[in-house]
Structure formats: C-alpha cells, structure tokens
Short mmCIF file of C-alpha atoms and ligand atoms in Angstrom, two decimals:
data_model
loop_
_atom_site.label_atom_id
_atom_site.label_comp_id
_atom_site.label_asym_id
_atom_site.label_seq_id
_atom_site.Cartn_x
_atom_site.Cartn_y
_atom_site.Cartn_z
CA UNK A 18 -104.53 -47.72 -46.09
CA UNK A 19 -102.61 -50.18 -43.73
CA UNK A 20 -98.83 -50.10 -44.61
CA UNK A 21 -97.97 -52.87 -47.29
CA UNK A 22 -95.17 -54.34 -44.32
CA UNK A 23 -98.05 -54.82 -41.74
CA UNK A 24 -100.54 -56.03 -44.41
CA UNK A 25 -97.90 -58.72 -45.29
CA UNK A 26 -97.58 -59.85 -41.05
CA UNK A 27 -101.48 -59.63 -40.69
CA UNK A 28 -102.18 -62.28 -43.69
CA UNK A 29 -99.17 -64.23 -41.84
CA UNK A 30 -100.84 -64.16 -38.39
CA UNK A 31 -104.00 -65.11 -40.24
CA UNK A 32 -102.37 -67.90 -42.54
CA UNK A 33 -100.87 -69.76 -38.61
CA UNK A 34 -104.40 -69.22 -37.08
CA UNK A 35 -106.56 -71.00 -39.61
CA UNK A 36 -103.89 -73.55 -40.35
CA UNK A 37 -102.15 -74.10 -37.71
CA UNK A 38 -98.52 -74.20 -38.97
CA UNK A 39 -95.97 -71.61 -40.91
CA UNK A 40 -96.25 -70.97 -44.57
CA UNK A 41 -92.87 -72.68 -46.43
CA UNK A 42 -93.28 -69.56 -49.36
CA UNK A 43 -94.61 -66.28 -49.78
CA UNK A 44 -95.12 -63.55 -53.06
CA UNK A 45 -96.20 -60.58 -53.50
CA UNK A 46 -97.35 -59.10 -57.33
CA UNK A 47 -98.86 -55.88 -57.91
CA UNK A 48 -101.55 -54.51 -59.95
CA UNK A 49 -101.59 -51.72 -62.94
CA UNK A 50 -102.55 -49.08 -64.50
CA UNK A 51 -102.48 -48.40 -67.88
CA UNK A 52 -100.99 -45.44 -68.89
CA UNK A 53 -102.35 -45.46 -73.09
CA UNK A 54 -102.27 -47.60 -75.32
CA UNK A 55 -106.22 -49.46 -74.90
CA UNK A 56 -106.96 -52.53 -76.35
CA UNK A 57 -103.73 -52.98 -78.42
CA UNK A 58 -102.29 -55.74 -76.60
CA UNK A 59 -104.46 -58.43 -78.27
CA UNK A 60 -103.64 -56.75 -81.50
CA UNK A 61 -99.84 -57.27 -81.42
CA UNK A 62 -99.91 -53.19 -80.92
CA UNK A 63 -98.06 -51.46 -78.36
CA UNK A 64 -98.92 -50.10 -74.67
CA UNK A 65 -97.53 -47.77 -71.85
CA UNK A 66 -98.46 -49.07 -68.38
CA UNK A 67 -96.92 -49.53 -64.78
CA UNK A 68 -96.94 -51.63 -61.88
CA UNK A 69 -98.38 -49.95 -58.86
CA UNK A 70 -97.86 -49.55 -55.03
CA UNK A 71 -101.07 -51.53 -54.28
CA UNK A 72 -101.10 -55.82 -54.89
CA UNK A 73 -101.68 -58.97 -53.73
CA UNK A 74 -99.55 -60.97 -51.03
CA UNK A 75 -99.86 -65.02 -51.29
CA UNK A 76 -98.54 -67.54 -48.78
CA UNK A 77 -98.81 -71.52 -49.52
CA UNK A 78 -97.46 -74.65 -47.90
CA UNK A 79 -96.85 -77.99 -48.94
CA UNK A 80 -99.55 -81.06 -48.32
CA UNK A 81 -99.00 -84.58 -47.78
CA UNK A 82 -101.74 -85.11 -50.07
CA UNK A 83 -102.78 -83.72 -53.49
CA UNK A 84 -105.20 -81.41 -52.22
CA UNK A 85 -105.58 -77.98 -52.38
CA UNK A 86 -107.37 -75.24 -50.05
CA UNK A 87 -107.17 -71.43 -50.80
CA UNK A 88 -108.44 -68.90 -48.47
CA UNK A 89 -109.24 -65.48 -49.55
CA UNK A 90 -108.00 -63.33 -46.61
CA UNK A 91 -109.99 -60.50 -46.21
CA UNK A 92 -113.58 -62.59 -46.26
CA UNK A 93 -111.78 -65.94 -44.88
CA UNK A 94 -113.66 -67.99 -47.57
CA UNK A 95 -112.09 -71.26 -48.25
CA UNK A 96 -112.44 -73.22 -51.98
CA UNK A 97 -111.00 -76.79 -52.14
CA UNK A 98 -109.95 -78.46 -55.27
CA UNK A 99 -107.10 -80.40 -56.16
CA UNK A 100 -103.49 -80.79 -58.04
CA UNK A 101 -105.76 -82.62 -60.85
CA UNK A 102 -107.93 -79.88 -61.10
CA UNK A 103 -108.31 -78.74 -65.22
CA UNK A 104 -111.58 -77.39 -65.30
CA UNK A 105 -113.48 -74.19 -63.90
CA UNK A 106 -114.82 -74.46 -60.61
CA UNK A 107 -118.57 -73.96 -60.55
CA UNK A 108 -118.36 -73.29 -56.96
CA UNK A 109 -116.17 -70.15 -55.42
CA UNK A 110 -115.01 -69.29 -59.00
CA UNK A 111 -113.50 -66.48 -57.28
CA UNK A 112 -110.66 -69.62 -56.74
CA UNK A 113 -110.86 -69.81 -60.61
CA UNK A 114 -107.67 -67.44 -61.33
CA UNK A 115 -105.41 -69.44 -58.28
CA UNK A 116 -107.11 -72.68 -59.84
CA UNK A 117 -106.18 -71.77 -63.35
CA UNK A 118 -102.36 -71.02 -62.34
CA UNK A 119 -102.19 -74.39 -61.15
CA UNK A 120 -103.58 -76.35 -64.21
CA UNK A 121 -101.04 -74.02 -66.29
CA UNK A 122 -98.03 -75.68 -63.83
CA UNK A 123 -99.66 -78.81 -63.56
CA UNK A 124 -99.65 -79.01 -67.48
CA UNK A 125 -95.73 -78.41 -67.78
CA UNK A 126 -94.72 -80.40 -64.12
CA UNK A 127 -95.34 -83.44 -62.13
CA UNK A 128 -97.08 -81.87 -59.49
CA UNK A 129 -95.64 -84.02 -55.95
CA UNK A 130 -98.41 -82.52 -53.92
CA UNK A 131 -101.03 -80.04 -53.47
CA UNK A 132 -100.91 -77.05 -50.90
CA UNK A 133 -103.13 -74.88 -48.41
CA UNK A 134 -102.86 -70.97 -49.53
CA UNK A 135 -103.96 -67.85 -48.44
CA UNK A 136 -104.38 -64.43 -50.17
CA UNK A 137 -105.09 -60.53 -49.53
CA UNK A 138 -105.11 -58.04 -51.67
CA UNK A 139 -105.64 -54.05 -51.52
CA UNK A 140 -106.33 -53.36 -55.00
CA UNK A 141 -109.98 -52.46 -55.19
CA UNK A 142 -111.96 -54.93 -57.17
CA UNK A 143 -113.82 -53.61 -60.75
CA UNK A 144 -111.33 -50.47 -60.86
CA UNK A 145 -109.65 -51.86 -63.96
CA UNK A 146 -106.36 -52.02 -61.96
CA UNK A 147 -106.15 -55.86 -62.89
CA UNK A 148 -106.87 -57.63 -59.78
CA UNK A 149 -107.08 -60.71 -61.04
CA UNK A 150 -103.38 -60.69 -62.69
CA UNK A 151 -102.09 -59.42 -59.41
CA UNK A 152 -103.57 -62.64 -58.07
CA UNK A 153 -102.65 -65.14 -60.59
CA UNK A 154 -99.06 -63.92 -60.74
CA UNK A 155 -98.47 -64.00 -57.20
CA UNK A 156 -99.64 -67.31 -56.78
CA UNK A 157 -97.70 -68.17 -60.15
CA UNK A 158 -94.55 -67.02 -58.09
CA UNK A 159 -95.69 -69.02 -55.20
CA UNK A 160 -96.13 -72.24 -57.09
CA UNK A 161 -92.62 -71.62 -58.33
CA UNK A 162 -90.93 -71.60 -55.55
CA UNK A 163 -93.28 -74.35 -53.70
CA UNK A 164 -92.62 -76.98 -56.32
CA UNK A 165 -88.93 -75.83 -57.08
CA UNK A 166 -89.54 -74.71 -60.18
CA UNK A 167 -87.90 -71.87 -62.21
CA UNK A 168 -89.89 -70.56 -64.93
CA UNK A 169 -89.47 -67.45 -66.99
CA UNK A 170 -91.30 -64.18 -66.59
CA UNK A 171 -92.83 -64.31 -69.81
CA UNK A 172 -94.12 -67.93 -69.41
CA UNK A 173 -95.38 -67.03 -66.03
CA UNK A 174 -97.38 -63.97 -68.05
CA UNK A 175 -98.83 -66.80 -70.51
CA UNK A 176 -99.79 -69.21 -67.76
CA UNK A 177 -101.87 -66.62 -66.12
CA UNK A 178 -103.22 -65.38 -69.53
CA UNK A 179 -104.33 -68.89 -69.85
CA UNK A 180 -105.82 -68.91 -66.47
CA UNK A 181 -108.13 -66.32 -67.60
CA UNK A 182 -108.90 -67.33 -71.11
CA UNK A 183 -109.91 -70.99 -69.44
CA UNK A 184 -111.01 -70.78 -66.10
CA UNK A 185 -112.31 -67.12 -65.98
CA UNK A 186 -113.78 -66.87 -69.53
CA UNK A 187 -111.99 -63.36 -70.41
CA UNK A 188 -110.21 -63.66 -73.71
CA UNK A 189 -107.83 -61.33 -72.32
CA UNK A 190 -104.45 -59.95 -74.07
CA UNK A 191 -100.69 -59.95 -71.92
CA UNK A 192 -101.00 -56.57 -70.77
CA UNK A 193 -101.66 -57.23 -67.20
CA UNK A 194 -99.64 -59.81 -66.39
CA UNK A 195 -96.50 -58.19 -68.08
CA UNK A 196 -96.96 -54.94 -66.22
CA UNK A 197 -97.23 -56.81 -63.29
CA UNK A 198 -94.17 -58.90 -64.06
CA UNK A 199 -91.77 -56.39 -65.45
CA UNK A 200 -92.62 -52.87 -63.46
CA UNK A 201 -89.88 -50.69 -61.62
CA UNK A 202 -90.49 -48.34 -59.39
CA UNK A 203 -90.54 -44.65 -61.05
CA UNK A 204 -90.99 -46.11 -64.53
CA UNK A 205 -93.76 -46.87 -67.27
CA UNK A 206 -93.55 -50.39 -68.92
CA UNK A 207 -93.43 -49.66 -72.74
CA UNK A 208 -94.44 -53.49 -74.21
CA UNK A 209 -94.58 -54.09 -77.93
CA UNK A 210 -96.97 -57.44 -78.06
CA UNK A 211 -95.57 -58.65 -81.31
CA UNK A 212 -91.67 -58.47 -80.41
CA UNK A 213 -92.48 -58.88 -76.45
CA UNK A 214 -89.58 -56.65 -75.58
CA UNK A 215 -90.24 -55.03 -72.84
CA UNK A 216 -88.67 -51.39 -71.74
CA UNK A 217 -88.85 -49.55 -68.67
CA UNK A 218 -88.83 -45.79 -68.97
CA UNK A 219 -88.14 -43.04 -66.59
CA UNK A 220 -91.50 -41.25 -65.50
CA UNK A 221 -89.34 -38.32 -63.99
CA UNK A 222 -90.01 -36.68 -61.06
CA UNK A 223 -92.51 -34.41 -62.67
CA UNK A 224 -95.54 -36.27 -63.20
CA UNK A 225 -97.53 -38.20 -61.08
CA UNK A 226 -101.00 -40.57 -61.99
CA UNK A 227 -104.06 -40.03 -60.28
CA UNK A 228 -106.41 -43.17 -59.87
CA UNK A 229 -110.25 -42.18 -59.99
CA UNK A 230 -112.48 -45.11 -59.08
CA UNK A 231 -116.11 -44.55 -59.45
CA UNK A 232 -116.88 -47.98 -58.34
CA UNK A 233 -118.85 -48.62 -61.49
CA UNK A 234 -118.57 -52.19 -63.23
CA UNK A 235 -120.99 -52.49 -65.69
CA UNK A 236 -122.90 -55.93 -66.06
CA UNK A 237 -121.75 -58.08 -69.10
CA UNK A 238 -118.44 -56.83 -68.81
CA UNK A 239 -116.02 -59.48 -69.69
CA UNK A 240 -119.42 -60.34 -72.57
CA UNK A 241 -118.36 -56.78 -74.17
CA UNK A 242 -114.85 -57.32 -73.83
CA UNK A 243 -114.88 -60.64 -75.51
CA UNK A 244 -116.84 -59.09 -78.03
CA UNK A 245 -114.36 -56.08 -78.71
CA UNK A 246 -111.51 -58.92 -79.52
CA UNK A 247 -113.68 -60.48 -82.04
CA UNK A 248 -114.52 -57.16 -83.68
CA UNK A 249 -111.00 -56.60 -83.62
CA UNK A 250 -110.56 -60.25 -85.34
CA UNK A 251 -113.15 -59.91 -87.82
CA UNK A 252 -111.77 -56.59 -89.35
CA UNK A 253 -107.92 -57.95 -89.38
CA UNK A 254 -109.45 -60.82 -91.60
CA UNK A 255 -110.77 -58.07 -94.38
CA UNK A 256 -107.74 -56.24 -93.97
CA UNK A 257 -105.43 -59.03 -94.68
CA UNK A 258 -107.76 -60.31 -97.60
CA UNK A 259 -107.83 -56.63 -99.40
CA UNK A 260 -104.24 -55.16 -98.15
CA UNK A 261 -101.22 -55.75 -100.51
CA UNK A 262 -99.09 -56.59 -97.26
CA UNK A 263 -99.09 -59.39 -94.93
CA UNK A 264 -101.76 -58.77 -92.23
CA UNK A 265 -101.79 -60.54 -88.80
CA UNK A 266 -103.37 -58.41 -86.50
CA UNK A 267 -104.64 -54.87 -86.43
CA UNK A 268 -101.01 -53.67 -86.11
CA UNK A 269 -100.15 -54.18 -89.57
CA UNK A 270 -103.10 -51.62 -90.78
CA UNK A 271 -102.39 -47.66 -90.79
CA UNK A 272 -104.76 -45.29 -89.97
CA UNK A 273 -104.54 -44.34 -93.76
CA UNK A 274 -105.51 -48.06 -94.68
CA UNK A 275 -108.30 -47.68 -92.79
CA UNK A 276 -109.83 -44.76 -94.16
CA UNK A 277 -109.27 -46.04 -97.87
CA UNK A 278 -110.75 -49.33 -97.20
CA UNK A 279 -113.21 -49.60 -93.94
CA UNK A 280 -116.35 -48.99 -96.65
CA UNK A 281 -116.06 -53.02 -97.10
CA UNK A 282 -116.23 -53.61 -93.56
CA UNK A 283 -119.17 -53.81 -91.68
CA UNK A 284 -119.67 -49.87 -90.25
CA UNK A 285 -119.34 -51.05 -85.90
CA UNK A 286 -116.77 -53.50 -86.97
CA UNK A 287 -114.46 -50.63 -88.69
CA UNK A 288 -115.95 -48.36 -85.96
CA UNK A 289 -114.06 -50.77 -83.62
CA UNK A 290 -110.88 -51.44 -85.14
CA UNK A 291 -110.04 -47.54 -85.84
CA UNK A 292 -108.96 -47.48 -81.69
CA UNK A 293 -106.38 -50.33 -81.95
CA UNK A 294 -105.40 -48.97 -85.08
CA UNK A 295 -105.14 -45.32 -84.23
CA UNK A 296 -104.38 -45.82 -80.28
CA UNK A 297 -101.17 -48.13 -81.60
CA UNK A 298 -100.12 -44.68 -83.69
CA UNK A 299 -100.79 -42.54 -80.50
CA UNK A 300 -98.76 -44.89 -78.26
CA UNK A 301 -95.48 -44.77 -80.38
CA UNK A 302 -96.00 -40.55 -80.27
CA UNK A 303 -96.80 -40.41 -76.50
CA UNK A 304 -93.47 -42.64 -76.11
CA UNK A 305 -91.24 -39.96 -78.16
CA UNK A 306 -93.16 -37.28 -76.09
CA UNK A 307 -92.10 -38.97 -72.72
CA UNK A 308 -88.64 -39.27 -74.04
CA UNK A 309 -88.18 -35.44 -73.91
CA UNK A 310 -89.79 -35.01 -70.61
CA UNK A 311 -92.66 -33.05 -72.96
CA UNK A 312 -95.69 -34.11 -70.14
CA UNK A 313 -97.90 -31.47 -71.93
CA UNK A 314 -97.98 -33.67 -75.26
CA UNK A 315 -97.93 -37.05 -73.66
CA UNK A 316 -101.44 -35.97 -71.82
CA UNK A 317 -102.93 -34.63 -75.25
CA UNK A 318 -102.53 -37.93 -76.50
CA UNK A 319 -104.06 -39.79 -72.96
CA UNK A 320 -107.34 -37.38 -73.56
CA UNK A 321 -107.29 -38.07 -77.38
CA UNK A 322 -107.49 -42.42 -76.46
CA UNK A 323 -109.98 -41.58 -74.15
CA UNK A 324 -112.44 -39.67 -76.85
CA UNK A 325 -111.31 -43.19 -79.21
CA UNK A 326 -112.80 -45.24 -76.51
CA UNK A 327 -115.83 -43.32 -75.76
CA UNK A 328 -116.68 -42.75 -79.78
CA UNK A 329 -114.96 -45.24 -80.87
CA UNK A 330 -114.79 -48.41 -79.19
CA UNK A 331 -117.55 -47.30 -76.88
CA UNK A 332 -116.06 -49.00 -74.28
CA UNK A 333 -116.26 -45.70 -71.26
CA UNK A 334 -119.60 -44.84 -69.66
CA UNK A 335 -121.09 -41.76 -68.55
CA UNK A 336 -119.17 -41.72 -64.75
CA UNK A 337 -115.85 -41.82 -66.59
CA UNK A 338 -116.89 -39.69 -69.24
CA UNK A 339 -117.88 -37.28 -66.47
CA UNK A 340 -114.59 -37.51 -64.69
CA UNK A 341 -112.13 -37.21 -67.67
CA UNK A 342 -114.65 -34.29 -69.17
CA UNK A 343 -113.69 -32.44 -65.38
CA UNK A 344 -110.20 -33.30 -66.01
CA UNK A 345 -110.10 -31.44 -69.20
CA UNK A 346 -111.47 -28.10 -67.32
CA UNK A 347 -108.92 -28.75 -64.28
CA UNK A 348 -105.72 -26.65 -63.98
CA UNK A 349 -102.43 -28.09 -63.64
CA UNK A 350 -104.31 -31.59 -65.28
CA UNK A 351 -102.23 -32.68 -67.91
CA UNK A 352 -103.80 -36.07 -69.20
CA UNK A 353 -106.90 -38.38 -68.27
CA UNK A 354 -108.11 -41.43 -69.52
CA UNK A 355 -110.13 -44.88 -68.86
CA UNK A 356 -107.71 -47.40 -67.83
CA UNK A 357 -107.77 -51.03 -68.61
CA UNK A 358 -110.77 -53.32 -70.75
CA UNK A 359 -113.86 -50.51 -69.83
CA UNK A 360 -117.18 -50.41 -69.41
CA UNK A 361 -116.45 -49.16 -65.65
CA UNK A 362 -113.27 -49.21 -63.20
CA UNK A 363 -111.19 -46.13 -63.36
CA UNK A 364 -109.87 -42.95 -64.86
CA UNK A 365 -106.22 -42.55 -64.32
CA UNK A 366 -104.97 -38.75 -64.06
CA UNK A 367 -101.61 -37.43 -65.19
CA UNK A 368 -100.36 -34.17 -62.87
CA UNK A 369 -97.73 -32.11 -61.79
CA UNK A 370 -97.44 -33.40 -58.06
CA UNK A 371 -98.08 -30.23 -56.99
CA UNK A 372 -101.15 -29.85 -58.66
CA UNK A 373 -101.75 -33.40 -57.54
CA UNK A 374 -104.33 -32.58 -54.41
CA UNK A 375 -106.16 -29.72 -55.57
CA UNK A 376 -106.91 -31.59 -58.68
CA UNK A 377 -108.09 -34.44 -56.54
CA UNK A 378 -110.51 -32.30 -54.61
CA UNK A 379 -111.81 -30.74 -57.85
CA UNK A 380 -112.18 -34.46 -59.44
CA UNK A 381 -114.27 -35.22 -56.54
CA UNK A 382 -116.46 -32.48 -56.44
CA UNK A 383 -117.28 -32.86 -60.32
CA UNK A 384 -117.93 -36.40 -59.54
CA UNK A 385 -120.42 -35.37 -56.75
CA UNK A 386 -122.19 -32.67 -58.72
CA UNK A 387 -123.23 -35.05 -61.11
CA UNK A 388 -123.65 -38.13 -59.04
CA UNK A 389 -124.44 -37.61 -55.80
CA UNK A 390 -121.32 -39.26 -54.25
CA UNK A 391 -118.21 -38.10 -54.44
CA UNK A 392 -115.24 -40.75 -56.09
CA UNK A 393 -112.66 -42.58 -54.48
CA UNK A 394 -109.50 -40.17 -55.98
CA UNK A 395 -105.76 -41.54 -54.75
CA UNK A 396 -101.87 -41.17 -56.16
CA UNK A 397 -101.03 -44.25 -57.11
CA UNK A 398 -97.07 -44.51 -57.53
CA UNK A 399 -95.77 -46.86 -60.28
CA UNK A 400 -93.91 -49.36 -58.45
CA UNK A 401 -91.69 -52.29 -58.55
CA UNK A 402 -92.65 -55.97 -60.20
CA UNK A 403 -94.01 -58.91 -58.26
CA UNK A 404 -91.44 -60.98 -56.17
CA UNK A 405 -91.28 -63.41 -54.04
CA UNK A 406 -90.77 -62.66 -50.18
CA UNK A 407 -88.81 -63.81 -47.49
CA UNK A 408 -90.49 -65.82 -44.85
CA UNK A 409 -89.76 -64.57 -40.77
CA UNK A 410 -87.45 -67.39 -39.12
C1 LIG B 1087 -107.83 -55.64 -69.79
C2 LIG B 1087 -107.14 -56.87 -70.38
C3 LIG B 1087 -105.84 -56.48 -71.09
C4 LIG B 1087 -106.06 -55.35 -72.09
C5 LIG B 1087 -106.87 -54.22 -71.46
C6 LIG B 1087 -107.31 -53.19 -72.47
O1 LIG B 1087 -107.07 -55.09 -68.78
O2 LIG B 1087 -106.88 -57.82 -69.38
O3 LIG B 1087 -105.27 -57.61 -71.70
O4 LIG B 1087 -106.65 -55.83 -73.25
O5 LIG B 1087 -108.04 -54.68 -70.83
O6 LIG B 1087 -106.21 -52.54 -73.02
#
C-alpha cells in the first residue's frame, strides 16, 4: 500500500496535469469499521466504531463559472454538473455522493461559484468500510473551506446522510459519517444516536482489529438494507401502539418487551427488530467490558452480534459466515464479526497483536479451503478524524 504522504502528492501531481493550475483546498476523511453495535444507528441505539488508517484525499479549486467537474483519480473519469445541481445524476452516479454534498451546501449558502475536484481513495470499495462517507465528508470539508464556510461536525454528518438518502438511494443511519468525523487515533467512537454525544475511548495497546475482505457484495444490497430500516419501522409502530411507555424507535423496547409481545407482530418483522433491540443491550455491555481492559468479554459479545445478524437479521452470507466460524476455532482470536449494513464487505477481527499474523494466515487459509481463493486479511489501525490539509507553497 503506497504511503498515505505520497498518495496525497500523487493525486496533487495528477490534479496540475489534468487541470492545469494548483488546487486552492485540500481534505482528507477516513473510512470505518464498526466495531458492534449493527444496525442501531437508525434506531436511536448505540454503536462502537473507529476511524481507520485508510480514506479518501479531495482537492478542489474555484471556477469563474458555476460549473462543476469531479475527477475520480484512480480511473481519471470526469462527471460535470453544476452549483444548481438538486437531483441525482443519471450519468456517472458514482459523482452522486460529491453531487449530493453540494446540493446539501447549496441548500444552506449562496453558492458564488462552482469548482473542478479531484479524488482518490484506498479504501476498497463493497468492504463495508464506508467508502462513500469517506468521500462525501472529505469533499464536505473541501466545500467548507472553498466557499468560506464553517459548519459544524454534526451538520457536516447530516449533509452527507442526506447525500445518500437523496442522491444515492440508501436510507442510511449517521454511523458512518460520525465515525469518520469524530475518530482519534487509538480509540473506538462510542455514539449514542438519540443524545448524539459522542465519546472516544481508549482501545489500549492490547488489541488490535483485523479487516477480512472477501470481496463479496451481494446484488440488491442497498434494496435489503432499505428494507431492514422499514422492518425496523414497522415493528417500533406496534411497539409504541401496545407498550405502556413512549416508543420512538427500537431503543425504547427491551429485550424482555420483545419476548412478551412480538406474537402480534408479523414473525420476519419481530425476527428483525430482536438485533437492534438486543445488539443496543450488547453494545452498552461490550462498552463496560472495554472499560476494564476485559478484551475476552468485549469479543464474546462481537461473536454473539454476529450470530444476531446471521439468524437474526439475516443480513451475513455464507463467505462471512465462513470467516467468523474460522475465527471462533483460531487461537489468540478474541472477537469477529460482519461490519457495517451486510449482505457482503467484511469481517473485522479483534486480536492480541501478537496473535495478529498467525491469525491472519489461518483466516486465509479457512477462506481458501472453502472458496478457492484465499481473502484479502490486513490490520487496520483506528485512526484520527477527517481534516482538512495544507496545500505545498
Ligand atoms: C451502513 C450504514 C450505517 C449503519 C450500518 C449498519 O454502514 O451506512 O448507517 O446503519 O450500515 O450498522
């Protein structure tokens, strides 16, 4: 993997040959992984992720004009479209997240002029290590600083959100984007979605994640994941109609709810709502295990989300099935789950990092046996939020 420094220089040397002049800002924003806690963000539940040493770098200057031309770096595709942009583009919708951004600031500010971009990015695409946030929120930070605007972390979170609900069709939840916007380096992000307070807690120096891509993303995907939410939404309505309390999202029902009333519920909707429900309950105890440095526990509960997602919310497949049932039989493996919306990406390993590379050979080599290829298996370190960079004089 090139060096993040000399990625940064080579999309610089890129961004002067194709446009023949200096960029006026630059950001960089990274991607995640998430640590437990699946499909509670939507739920106003609570989730453990962090920011990661892999991103996206995004340089822009200013036009004379009002239009806009993004290049995606590594293929040199261009998309064109302009400051009045507020619909999808039908044509390289892979523009549609950068697009999106910009509708979000053009909706809030007078938008003086439009800008030619560039972007590169190392996080692999499909691997559920949110690509597409690491993209919106750099160019978010970008568009900040290019139209002189300061705008709050969390607002920068929603535009992006926004971006995806209305130009990429994924009815996604703030997880992403937060991570994103509020990792450190050595910590997990510990988000509650109803409050939106945001902590940062010390990993220590005894664990480390494992990323496992299997380069599987299943068709339909964002379909399935739009269709989780609404589960989701259709069994908060019973709840709220049949509980004695105030219910606004799955967060207000406890496991024990459940079980005493999911026999009015349609049996896949109640099927689906027991992960939010029990996954919120498993982040708050993986959180007090972390706090004590008790690894051991905190990887009980990252297996016991992943059996709720493959039973559950049957939102795994058999290649991450595969890899988390090796994980289990591993020694020195502490913890693996799915990470992120599903239906393909990765499996995210917790270790000793001392354990970390013979775990990573025997990952692969379960992944082989019952595949045929072996899996892409890497540390990934949690790292440091999105920021914007200084341009070379
Ligand atoms: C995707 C979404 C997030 C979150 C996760 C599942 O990453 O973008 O908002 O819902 O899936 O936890």
């Amino acid at each position: 993997m090139m060096p993040a420094p000399d990625i940064y220089q080579e999309l610089l040397r890129k961004f002067r040959t194709w446009y023949r002049r200096e960029p006026d800002v630059a950001a960089y924003a990274p991607g995640r992984i998430e640590v437990i806690g699946n499909h509670t963000d939507y739920n106003e539940g609570f989730v453990c992720s962090a920011a990661i040493d892999r991103g996206t770098w995004f340089v822009a200057s200013r036009r004379s004009d009002k239009e806009c031309r993004l290049v995606a770096g590594d293929l040199m595709l261009q998309a064109d479209f302009c400051t009045c942009c507020n619909a999808p583009l039908t044509v390289n919708t892979w523009a549609n997240y950068v697009a999106g951004v910009l509708d979000g600031f053009s909706q809030r500010y007078e938008l003086p002029c439009g800008f030619d971009g560039m972007f590169f990015s190392n996080i692999p695409l499909g691997a559920g290590l949110s690509s597409s946030a690491a993209l919106e929120v750099s160019a978010a930070l970008a568009f900040s600083a290019l139209y002189g605007v300061s705008i709050d972390r969390m607002e920068i979170a929603r535009i992006a959100q926004r971006a995806e609900h209305n130009f990429a069709g994924v009815k996604c939840g703030l997880l992403d984007q937060i991570t994103s916007l509020y990792g450190a380096k050595g910590t997990v992000v510990e988000t509650d979605f109803r409050s939106m307070t945001v902590k940062n807690i010390p990993l220590g120096k005894d664990a480390a994640f494992l990323m496992c891509n299997t380069h599987v993303k299943h068709a339909l995907v964002d379909g399935e994941y739009n269709s989780r939410r609404e589960a989701c939404e259709t069994a908060r309505d019973y709840f709220a109609s049949v509980l004695p309390h105030p219910v606004t999202a799955l967060r207000d029902v406890s496991v024990s709810e459940w079980h005493q009333h999911k026999g009015g519920l349609d049996p896949i909707v109640a099927q689906r709502a027991v992960h939010p429900i029990s996954e919120n309950e498993r982040v708050l105890a993986a959180v007090d295990s972390l706090k004590v440095s008790d690894l051991k526990a905190f990887g009980e509960f990252m297996f016991a989300s992943h059996e709720s997602s493959r039973h559950n919310f049957e939102n795994s497949t058999p290649e991450l099935d595969c890899l988390v049932d090796a994980a289990h039989k591993i020694p020195g493996v502490l913890g693996a789950r799915l990470s992120g919306g599903g239906f393909g990406g990765s499996v995210i390993v917790l270790v000793h990092p001392r354990d970390a590379e013979t775990a990573a050979t025997a990952m692969k080599n379960s992944y082989k046996a019952a595949f045929g290829e072996p899996c892409d298996v890497c540390l990934v370190h949690p790292s440091d939020a999105a920021y914007t960079l200084p341009l070379p004089r």
